[in-house]
C-alpha positions as a Markdown table, in Angstrom:
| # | Residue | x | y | z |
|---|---|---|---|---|
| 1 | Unk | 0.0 | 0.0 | 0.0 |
| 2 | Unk | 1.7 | 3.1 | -1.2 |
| 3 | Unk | 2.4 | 5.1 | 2.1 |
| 4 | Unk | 4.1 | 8.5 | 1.1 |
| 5 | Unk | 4.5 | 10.3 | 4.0 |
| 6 | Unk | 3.8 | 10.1 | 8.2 |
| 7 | Unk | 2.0 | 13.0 | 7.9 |
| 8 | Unk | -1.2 | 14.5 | 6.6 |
| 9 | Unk | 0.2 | 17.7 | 4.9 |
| 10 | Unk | 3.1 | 15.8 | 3.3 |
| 11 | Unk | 1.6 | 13.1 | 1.7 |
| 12 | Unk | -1.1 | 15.5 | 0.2 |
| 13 | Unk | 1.7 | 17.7 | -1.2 |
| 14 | Unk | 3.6 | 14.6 | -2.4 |
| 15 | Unk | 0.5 | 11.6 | -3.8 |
| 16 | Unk | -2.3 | 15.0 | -4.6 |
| 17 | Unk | -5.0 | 12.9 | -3.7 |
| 18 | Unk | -8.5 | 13.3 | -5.5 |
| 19 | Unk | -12.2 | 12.7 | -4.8 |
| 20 | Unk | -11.6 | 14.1 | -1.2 |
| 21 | Unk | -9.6 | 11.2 | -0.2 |
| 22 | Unk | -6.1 | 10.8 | 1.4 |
| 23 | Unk | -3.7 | 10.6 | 3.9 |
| 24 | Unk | -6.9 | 9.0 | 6.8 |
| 25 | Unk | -8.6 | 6.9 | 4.4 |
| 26 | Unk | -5.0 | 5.1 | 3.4 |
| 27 | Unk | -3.9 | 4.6 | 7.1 |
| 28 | Unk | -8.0 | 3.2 | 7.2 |
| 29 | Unk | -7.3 | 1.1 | 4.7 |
| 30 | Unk | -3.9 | -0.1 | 6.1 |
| 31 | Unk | -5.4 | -1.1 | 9.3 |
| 32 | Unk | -8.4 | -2.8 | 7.9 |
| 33 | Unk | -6.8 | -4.6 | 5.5 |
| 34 | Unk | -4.2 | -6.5 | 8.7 |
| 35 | Unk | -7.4 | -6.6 | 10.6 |
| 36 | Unk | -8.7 | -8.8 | 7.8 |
| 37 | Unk | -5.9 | -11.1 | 8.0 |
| 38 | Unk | -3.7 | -9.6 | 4.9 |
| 39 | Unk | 0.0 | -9.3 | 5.5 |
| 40 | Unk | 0.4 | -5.4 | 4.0 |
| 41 | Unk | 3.6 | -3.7 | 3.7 |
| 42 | Unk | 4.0 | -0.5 | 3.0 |
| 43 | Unk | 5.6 | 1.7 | 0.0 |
| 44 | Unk | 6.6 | 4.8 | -0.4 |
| 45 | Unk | 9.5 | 6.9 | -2.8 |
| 46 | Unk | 12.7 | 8.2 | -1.0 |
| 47 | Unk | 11.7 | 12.0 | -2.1 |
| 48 | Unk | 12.7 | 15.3 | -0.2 |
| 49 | Unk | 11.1 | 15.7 | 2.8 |
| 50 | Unk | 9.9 | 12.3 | 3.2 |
| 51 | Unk | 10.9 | 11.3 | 6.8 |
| 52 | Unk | 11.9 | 7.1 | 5.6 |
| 53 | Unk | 12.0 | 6.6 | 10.0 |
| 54 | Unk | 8.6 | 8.4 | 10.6 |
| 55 | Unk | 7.4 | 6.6 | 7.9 |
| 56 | Unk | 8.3 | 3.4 | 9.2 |
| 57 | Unk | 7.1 | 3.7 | 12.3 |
| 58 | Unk | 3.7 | 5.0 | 11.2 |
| 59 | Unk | 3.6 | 1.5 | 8.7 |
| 60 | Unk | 4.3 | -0.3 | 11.6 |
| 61 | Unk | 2.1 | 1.3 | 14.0 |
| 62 | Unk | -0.8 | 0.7 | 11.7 |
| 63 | Unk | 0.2 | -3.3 | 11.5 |
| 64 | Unk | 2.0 | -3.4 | 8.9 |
| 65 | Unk | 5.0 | -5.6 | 9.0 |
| 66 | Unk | 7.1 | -2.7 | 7.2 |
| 67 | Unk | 8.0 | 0.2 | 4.5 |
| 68 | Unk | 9.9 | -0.3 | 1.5 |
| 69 | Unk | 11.3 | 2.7 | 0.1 |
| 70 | Unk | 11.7 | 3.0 | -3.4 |
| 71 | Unk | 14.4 | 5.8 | -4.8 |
| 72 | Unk | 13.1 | 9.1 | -7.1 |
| 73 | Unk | 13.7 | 9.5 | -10.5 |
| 74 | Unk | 11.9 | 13.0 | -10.9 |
């Protein structure tokens, strides 16, 4: 589950959600998804300002069993 960022703000300026969906309904969807009994790990791209420790420990928080970070090619 693409993850960008720990934070609200961030991962709107970095995924631009549409529809009025974002940053809550992914960590919703996260933590539904391990309650359901799928093993979710988490992505996100190693972009400036994107916090790869935060990250991680949001991921994890949620249930996930981790973050993969993927590098930027702008």
């Amino acid at each position: 589950v693409a993850l960008a960022a720990h934070t609200n703000s961030l991962y709107a300026e970095m995924m631009c959600p549409q529809g009025g969906r974002g940053f809550d309904n992914v960590c919703t969807f996260i933590t539904a998804a391990v309650h359901a009994g799928m093993e979710v790990e988490c992505t996100a791209i190693a972009r400036t300002g994107m916090d790869e420790k935060a990250t991680r420990e949001l991921a994890v928080s949620l249930g996930a069993i981790g973050l993969r970070v993927r590098t930027y090619h702008p």
